[in-house]
PDB file of C-alpha atoms in Angstrom:
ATOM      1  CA  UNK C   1      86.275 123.591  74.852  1.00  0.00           C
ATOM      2  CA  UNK C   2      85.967 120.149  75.811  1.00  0.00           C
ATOM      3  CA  UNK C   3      83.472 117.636  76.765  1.00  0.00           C
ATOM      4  CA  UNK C   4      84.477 115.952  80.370  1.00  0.00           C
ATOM      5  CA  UNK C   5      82.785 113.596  82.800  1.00  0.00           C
ATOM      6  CA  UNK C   6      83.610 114.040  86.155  1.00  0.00           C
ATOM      7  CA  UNK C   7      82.945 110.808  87.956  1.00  0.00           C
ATOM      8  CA  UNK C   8      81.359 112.154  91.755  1.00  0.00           C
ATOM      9  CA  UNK C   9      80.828 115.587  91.587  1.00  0.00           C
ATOM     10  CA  UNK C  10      78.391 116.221  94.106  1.00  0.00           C
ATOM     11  CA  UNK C  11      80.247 116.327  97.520  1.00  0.00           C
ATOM     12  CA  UNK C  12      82.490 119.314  98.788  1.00  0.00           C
ATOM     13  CA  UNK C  13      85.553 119.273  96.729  1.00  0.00           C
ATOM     14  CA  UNK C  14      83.570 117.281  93.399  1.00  0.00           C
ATOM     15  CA  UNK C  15      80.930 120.572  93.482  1.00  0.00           C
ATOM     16  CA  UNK C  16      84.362 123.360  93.508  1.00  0.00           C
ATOM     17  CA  UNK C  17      85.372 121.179  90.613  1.00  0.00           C
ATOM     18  CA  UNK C  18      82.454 121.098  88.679  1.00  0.00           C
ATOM     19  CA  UNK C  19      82.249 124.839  88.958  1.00  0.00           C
ATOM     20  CA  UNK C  20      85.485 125.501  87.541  1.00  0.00           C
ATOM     21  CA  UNK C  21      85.189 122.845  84.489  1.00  0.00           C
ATOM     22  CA  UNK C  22      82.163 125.358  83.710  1.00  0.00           C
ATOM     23  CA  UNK C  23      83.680 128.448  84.165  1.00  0.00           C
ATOM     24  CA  UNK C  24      85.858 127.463  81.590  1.00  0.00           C
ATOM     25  CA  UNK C  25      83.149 126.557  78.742  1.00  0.00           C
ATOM     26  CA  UNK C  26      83.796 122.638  79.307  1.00  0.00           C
ATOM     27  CA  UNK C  27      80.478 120.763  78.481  1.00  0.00           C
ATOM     28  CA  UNK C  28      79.765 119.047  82.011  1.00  0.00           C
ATOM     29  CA  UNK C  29      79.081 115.622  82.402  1.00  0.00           C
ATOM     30  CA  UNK C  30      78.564 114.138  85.890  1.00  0.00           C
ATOM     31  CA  UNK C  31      78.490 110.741  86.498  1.00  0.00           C
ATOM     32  CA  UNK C  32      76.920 109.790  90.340  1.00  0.00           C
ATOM     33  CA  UNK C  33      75.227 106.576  92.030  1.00  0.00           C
ATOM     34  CA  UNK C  34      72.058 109.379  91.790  1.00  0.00           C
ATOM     35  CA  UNK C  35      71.649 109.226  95.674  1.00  0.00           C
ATOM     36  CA  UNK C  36      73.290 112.891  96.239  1.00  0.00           C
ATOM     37  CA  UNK C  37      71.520 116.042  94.806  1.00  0.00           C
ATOM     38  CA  UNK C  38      73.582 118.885  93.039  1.00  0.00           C
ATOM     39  CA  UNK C  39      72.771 122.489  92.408  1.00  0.00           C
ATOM     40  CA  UNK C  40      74.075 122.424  88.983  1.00  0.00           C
ATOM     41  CA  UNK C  41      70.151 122.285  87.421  1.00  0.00           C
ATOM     42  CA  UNK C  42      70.368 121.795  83.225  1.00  0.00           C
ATOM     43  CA  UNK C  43      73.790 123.649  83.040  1.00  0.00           C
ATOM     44  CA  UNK C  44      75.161 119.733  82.903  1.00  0.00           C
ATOM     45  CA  UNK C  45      74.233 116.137  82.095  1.00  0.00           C
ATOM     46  CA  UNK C  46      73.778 113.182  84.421  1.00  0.00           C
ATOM     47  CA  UNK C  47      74.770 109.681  84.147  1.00  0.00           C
ATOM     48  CA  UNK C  48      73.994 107.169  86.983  1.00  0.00           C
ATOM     49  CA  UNK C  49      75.899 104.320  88.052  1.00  0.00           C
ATOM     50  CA  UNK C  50      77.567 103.022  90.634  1.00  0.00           C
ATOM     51  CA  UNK C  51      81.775 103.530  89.142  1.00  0.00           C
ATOM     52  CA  UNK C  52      82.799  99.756  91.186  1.00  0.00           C
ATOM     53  CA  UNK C  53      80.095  98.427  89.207  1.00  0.00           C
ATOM     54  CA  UNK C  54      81.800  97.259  85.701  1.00  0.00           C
ATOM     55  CA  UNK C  55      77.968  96.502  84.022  1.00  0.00           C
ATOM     56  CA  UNK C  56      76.352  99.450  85.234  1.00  0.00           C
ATOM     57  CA  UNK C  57      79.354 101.609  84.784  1.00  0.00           C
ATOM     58  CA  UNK C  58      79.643 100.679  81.219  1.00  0.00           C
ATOM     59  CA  UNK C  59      75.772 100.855  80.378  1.00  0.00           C
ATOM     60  CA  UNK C  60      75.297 104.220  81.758  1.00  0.00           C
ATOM     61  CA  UNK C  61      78.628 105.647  78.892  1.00  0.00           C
ATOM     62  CA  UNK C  62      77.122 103.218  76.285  1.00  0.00           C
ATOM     63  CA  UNK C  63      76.625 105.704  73.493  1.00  0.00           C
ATOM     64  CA  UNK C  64      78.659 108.626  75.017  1.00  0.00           C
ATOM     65  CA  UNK C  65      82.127 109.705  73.997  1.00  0.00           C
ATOM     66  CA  UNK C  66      84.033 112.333  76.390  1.00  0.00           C
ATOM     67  CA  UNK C  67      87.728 114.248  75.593  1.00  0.00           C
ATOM     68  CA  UNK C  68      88.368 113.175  79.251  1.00  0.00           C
ATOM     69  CA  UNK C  69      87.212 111.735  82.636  1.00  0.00           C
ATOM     70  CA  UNK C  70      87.870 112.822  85.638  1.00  0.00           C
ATOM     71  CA  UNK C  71      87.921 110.319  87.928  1.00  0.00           C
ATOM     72  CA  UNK C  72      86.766 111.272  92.019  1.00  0.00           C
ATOM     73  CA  UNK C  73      86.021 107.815  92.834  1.00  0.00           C
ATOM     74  CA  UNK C  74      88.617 105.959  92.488  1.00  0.00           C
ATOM     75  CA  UNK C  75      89.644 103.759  95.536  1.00  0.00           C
ATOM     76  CA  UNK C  76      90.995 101.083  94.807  1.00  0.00           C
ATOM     77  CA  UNK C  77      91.686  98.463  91.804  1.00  0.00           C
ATOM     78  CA  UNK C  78      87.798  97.353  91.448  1.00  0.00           C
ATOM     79  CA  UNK C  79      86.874 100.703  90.550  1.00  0.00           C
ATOM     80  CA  UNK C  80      89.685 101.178  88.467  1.00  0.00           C
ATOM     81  CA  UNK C  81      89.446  98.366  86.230  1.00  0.00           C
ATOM     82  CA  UNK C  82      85.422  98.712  85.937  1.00  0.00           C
ATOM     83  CA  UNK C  83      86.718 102.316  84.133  1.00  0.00           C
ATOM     84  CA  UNK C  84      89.365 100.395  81.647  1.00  0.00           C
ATOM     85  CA  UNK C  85      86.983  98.893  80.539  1.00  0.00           C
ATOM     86  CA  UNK C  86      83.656 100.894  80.746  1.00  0.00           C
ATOM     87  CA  UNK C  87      85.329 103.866  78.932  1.00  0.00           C
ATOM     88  CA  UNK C  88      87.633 101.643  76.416  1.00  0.00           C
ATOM     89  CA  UNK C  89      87.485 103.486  73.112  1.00  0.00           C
ATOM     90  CA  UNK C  90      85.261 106.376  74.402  1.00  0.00           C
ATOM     91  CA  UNK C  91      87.575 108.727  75.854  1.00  0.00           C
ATOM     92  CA  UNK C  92      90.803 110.339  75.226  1.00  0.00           C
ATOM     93  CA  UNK C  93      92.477 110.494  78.740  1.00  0.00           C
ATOM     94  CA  UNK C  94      91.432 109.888  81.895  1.00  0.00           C
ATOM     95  CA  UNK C  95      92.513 111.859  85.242  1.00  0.00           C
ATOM     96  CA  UNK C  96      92.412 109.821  88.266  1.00  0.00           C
ATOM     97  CA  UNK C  97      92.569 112.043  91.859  1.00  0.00           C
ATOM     98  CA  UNK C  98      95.208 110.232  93.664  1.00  0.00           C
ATOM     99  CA  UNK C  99      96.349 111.424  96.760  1.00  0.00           C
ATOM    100  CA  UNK C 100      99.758 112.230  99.477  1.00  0.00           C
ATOM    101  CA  UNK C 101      98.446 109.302 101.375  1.00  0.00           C
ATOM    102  CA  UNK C 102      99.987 106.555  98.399  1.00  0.00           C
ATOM    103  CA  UNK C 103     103.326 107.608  99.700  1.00  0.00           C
ATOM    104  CA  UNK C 104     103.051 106.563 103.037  1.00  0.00           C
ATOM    105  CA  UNK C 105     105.068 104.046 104.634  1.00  0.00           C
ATOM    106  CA  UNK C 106     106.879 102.984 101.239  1.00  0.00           C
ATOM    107  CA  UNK C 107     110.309 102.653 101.421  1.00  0.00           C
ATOM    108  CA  UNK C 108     112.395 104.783  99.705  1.00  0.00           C
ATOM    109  CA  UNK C 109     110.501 107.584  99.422  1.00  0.00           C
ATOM    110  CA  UNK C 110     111.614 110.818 101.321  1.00  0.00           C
ATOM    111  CA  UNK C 111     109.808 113.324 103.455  1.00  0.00           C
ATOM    112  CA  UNK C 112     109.192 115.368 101.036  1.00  0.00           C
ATOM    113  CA  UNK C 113     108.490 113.121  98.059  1.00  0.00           C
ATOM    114  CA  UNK C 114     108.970 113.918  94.309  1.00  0.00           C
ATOM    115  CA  UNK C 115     106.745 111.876  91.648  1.00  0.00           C
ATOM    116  CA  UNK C 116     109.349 109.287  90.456  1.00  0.00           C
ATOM    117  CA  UNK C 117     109.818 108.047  93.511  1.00  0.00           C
ATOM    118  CA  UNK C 118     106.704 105.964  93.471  1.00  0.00           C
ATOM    119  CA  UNK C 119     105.987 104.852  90.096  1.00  0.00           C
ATOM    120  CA  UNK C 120     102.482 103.390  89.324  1.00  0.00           C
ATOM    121  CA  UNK C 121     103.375 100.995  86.559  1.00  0.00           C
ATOM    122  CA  UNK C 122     105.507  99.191  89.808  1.00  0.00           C
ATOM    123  CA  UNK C 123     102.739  99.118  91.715  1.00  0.00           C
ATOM    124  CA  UNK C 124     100.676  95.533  92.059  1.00  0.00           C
ATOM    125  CA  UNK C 125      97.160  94.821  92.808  1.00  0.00           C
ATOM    126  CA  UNK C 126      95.389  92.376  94.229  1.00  0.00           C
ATOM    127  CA  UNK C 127      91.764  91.924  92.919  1.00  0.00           C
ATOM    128  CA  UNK C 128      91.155  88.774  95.429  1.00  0.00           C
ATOM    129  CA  UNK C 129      90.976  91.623  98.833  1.00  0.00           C
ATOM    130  CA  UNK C 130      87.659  92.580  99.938  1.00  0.00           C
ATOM    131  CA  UNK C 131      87.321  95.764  98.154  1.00  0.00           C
ATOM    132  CA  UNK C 132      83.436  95.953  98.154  1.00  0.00           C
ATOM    133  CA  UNK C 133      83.693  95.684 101.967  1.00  0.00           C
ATOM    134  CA  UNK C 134      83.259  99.802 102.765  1.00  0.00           C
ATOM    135  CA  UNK C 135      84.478  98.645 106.269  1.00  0.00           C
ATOM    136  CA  UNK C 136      87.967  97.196 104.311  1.00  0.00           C
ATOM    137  CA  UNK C 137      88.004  99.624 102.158  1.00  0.00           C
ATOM    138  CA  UNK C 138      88.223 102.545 104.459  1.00  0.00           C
ATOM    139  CA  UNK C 139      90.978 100.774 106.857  1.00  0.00           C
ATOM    140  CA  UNK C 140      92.577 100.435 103.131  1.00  0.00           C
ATOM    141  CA  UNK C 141      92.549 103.622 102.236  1.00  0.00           C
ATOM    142  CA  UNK C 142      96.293 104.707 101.355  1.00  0.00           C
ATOM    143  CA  UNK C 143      96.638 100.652  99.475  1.00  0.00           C
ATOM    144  CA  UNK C 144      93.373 101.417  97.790  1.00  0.00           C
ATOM    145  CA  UNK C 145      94.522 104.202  96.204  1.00  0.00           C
ATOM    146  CA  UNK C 146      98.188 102.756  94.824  1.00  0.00           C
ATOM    147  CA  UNK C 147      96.132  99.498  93.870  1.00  0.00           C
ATOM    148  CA  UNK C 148      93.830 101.734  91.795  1.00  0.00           C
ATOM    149  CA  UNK C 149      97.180 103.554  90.495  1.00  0.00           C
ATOM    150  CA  UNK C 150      98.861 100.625  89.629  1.00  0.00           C
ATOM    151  CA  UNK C 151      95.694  98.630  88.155  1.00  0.00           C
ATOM    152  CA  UNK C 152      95.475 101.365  85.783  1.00  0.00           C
ATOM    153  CA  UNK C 153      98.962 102.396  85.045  1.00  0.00           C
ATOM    154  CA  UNK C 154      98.878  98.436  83.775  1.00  0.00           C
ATOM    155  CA  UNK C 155      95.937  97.935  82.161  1.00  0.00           C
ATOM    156  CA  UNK C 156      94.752 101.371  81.013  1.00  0.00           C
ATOM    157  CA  UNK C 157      94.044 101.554  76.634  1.00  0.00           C
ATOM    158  CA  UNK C 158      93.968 105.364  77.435  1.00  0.00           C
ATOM    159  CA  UNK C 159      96.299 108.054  78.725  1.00  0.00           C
ATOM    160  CA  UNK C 160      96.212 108.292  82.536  1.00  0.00           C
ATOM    161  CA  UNK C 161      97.469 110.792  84.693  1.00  0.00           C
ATOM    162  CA  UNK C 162      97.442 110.426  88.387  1.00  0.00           C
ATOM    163  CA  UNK C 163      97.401 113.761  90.531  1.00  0.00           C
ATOM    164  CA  UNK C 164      98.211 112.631  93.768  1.00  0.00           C
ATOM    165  CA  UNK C 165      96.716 116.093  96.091  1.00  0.00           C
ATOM    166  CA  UNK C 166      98.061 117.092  99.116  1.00  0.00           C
ATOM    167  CA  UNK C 167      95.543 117.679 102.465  1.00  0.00           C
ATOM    168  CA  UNK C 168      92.347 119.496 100.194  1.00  0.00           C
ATOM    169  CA  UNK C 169      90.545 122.362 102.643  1.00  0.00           C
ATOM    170  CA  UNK C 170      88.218 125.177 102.361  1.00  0.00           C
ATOM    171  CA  UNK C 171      85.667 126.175 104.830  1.00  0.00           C
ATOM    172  CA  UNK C 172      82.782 123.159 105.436  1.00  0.00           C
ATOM    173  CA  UNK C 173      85.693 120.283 104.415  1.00  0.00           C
ATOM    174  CA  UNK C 174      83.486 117.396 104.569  1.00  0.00           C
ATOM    175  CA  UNK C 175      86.227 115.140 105.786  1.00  0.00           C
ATOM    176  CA  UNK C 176      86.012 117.186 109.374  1.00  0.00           C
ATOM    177  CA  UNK C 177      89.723 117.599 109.450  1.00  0.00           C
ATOM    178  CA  UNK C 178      89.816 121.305 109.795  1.00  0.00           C
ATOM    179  CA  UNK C 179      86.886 121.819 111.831  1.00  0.00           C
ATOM    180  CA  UNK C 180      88.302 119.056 114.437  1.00  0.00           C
ATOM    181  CA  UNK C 181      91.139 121.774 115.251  1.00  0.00           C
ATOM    182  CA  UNK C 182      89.103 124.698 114.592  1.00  0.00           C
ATOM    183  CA  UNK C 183      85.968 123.629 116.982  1.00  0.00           C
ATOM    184  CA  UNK C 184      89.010 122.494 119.461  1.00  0.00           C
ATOM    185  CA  UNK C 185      90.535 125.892 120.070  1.00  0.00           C
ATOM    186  CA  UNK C 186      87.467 127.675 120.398  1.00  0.00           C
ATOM    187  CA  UNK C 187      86.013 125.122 122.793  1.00  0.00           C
ATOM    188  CA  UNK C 188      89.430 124.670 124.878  1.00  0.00           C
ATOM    189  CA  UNK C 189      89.509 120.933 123.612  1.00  0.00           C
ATOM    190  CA  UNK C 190      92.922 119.322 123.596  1.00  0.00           C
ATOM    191  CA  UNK C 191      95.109 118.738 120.457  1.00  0.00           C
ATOM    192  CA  UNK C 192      97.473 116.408 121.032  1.00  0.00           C
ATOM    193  CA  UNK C 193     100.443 115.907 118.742  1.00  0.00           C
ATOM    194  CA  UNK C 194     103.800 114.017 118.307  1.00  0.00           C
ATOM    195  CA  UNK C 195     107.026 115.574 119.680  1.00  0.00           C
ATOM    196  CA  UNK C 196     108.370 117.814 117.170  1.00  0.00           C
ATOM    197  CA  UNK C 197     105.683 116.601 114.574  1.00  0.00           C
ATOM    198  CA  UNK C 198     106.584 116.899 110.746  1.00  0.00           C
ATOM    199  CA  UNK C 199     105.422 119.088 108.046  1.00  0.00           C
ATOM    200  CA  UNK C 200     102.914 117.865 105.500  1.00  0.00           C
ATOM    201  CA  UNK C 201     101.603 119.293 102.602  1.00  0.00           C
ATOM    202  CA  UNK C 202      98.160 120.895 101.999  1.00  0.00           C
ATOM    203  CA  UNK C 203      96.079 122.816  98.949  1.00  0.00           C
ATOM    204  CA  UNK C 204      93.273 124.952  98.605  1.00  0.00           C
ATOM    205  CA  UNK C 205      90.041 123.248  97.538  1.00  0.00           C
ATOM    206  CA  UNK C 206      89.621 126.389  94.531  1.00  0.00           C
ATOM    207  CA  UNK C 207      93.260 126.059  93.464  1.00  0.00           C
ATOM    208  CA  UNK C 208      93.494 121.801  93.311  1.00  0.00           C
ATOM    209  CA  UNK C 209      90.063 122.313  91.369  1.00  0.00           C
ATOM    210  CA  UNK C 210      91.845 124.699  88.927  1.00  0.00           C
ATOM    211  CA  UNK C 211      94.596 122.298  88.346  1.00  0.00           C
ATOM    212  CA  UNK C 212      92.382 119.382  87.866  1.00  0.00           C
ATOM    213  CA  UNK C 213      90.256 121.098  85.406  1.00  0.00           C
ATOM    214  CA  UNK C 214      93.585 121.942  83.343  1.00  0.00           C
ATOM    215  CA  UNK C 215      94.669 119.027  83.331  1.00  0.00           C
ATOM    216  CA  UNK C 216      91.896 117.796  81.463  1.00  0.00           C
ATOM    217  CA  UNK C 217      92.555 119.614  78.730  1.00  0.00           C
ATOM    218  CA  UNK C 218      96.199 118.475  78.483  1.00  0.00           C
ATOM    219  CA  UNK C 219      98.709 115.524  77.480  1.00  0.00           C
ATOM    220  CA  UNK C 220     100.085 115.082  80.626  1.00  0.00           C
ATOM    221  CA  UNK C 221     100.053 111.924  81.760  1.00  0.00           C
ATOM    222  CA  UNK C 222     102.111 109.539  84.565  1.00  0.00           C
ATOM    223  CA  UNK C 223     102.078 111.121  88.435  1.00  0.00           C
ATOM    224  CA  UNK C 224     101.260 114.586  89.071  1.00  0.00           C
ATOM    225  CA  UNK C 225     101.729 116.016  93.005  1.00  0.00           C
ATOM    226  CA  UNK C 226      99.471 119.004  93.298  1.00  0.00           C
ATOM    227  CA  UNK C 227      99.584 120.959  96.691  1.00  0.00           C
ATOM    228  CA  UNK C 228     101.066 123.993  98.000  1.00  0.00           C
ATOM    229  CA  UNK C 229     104.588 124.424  97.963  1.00  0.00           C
ATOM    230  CA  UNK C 230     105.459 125.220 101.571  1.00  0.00           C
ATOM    231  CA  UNK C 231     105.002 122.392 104.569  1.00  0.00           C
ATOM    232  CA  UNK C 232     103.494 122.724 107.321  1.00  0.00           C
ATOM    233  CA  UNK C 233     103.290 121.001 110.678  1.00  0.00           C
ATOM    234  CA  UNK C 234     100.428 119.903 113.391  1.00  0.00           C
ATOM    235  CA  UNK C 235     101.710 122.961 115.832  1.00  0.00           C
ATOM    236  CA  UNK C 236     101.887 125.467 112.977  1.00  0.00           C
ATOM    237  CA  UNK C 237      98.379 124.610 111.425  1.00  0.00           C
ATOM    238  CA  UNK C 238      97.110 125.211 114.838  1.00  0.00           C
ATOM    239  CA  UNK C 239      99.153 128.367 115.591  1.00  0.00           C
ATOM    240  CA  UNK C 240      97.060 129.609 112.266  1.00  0.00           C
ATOM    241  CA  UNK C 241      93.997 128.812 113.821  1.00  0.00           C
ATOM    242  CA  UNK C 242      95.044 130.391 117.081  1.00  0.00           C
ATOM    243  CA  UNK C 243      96.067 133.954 115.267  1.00  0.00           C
ATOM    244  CA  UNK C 244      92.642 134.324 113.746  1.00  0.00           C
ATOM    245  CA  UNK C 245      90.629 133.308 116.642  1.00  0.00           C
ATOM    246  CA  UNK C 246      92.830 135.133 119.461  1.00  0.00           C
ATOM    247  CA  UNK C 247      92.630 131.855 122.036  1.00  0.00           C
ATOM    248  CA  UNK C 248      94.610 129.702 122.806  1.00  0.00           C
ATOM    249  CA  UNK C 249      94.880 125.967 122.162  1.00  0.00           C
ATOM    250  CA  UNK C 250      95.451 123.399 124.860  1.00  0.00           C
ATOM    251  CA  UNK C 251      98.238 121.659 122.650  1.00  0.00           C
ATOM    252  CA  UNK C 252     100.280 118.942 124.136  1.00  0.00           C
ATOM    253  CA  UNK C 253     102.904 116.951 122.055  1.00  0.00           C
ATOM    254  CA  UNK C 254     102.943 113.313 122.961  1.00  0.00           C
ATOM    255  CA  UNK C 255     104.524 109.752 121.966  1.00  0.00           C
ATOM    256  CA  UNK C 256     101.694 107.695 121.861  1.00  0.00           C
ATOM    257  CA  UNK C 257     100.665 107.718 118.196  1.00  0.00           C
ATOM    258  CA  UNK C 258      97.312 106.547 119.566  1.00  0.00           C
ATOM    259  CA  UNK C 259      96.655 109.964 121.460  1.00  0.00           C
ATOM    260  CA  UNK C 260      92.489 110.117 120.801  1.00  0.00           C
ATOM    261  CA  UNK C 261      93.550 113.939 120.400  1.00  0.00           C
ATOM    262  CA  UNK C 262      95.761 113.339 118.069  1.00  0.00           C
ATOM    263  CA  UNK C 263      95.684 115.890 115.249  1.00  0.00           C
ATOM    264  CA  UNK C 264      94.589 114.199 111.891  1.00  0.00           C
ATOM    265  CA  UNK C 265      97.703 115.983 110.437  1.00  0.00           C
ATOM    266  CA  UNK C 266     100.404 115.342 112.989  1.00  0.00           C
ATOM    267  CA  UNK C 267     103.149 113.248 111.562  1.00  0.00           C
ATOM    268  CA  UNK C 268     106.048 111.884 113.666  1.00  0.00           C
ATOM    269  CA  UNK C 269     108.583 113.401 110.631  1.00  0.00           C
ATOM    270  CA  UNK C 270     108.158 115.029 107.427  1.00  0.00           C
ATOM    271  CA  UNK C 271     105.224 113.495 104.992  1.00  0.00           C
ATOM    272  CA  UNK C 272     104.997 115.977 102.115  1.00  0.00           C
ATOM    273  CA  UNK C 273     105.543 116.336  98.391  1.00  0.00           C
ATOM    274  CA  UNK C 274     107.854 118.560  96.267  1.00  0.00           C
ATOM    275  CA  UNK C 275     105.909 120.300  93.535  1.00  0.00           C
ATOM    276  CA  UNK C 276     106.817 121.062  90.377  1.00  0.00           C
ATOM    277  CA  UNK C 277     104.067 123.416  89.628  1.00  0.00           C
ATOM    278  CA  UNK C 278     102.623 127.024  90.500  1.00  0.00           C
ATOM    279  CA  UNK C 279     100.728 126.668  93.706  1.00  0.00           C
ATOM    280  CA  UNK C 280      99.859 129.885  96.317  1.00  0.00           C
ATOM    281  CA  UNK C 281     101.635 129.375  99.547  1.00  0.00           C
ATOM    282  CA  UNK C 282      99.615 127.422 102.423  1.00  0.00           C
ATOM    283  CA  UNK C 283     100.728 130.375 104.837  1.00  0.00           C
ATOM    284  CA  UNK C 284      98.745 132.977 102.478  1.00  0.00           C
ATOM    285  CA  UNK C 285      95.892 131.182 102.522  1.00  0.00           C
ATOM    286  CA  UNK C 286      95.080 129.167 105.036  1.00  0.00           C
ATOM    287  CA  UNK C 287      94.165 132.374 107.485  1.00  0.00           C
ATOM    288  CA  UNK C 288      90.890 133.446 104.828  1.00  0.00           C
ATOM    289  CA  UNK C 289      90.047 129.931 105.171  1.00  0.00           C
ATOM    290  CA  UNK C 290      90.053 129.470 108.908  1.00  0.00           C
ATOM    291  CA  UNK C 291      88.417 132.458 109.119  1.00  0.00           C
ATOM    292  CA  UNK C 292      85.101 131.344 107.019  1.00  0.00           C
ATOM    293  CA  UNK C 293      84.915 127.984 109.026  1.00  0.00           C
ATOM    294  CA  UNK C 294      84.970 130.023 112.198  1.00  0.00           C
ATOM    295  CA  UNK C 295      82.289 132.700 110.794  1.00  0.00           C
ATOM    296  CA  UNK C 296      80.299 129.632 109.673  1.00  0.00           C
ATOM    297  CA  UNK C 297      80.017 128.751 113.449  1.00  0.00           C
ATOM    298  CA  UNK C 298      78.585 132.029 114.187  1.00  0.00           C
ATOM    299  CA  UNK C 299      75.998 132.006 111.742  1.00  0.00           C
ATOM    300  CA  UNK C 300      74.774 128.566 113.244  1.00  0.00           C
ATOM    301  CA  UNK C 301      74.710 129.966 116.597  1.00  0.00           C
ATOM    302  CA  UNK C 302      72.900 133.084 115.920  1.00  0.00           C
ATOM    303  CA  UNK C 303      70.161 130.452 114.457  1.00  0.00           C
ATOM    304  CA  UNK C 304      69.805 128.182 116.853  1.00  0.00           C
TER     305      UNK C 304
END
């Protein structure tokens, strides 16, 4: 089995992965800024640093070699060049979790887009932005992440592969994307979409976990898309949601892309990925999952 460092593995979808590296006999190592607890006790090691920080980065692997890092942090160039160099001659691959969002507004890339269409060792970066700004760098979010692609694709001394994940859920997503439409249709809030919105692509926190871990163990290298293989749209997500409850949504679909009830995944066409690999269908899982979020409401109720 091999020895991995997951760089942030303490927040929703870092912990699921963490799990399944161990469930699979990997030898753990996390690698935080140390401000997050984890319930992980001795059944890993800990290395703190902050990963945009090139000096601390590369003190805190000083003396460590890993078979591969897995890198959560990654958001832009900054923190992608601080791990060229930090883990130069101490690792044998690195994964980076990319995400849907680096296709977004490029041209040439179609609705539902395959890997080749956006090819990292194209993509520039630009170390003179304000990447250490967290106000910047979360306005920058798609650019951060083909910066951090393309700063590594050119400058990397170790295999890189990029898995570029569709919409991650499982019950208590920490981003608050599916309890926005969850808490809406039990409330009778209003979801707002655009007219005819497109499909987009989603995954299931245990499965993308699966797929990370595995690909830590393997050659692969260059763009990876990892998500379900089915699409689906603003008005079917919340049709889901709508089944397992048994209300109904106040759903309007508008034009202004500005809507303050706009659905964080209505598109105005198509903004997917094709997959090449084995994923379980969004439409067989997504019900189990809306169901825990909504059962998670109840228990907080009957404590209150």
């Amino acid at each position: 089995m091999g020895n991995i460092c997951v760089i942030g593995g303490t927040r929703f979808f870092g912990k699921v992965l963490v799990r399944e590296l161990m469930a699979h006999g990997h030898r753990v190592t996390v690698l935080t800024r140390g401000r997050t607890g984890d319930p992980f006790g001795d059944k890993v090691d800990r290395l703190t640093a902050d990963a945009n920080d090139v000096d601390q980065l590369s003190a805190a692997v000083a003396g460590h070699e890993f078979d591969a890092v897995i890198h959560q942090m990654c958001y832009s160039p900054v923190a992608a060049l601080a791990a060229v160099k930090a883990f130069d001659g101490r690792i044998g691959r690195l994964v980076m979790t990319s995400t849907i969002e680096v296709y977004r507004d490029q041209p040439g890339v179609s609705g539902f887009a395959a890997e080749h269409e956006l090819d990292p060792s194209m993509l520039g970066y630009d170390m003179s932005l304000p990447w250490h700004d967290s106000e910047f760098l979360g306005n920058s979010y798609a650019e951060g992440k083909r910066q951090a692609e393309g700063a590594l694709a050119q400058a990397a001394t170790f295999p890189v592969a990029f898995v570029r994940l569709g919409h991650v859920l499982a019950e208590g997503e920490f981003t608050g994307r599916l309890a926005f439409h969850v808490d809406r249709v039990l409330d009778g809030g209003r979801i707002a979409a655009h007219r005819s919105p497109g499909r987009s692509s989603f995954g299931h926190a245990r499965e993308i976990a699966a797929f990370l871990a595995w690909m830590g163990g393997v050659s692969l290298t260059g763009p990876v898309n990892a998500s379900s293989p089915d699409g689906m749209s603003a008005r079917e997500f919340v049709s889901v949601i709508e089944e397992v409850t048994g209300r109904s949504a106040v759903f309007d679909e508008v034009d202004d892309a500005d809507d303050p009830d706009l659905s964080p995944f209505s598109y105005a066409a198509d903004f997917g990925m094709s997959v090449g690999y084995e994923f379980s269908p969004v439409s067989g899982w997504l019900p189990e999952v809306v169901r825990r979020e909504v059962a998670q409401r109840a228990k907080w109720s009957r404590t209150r």
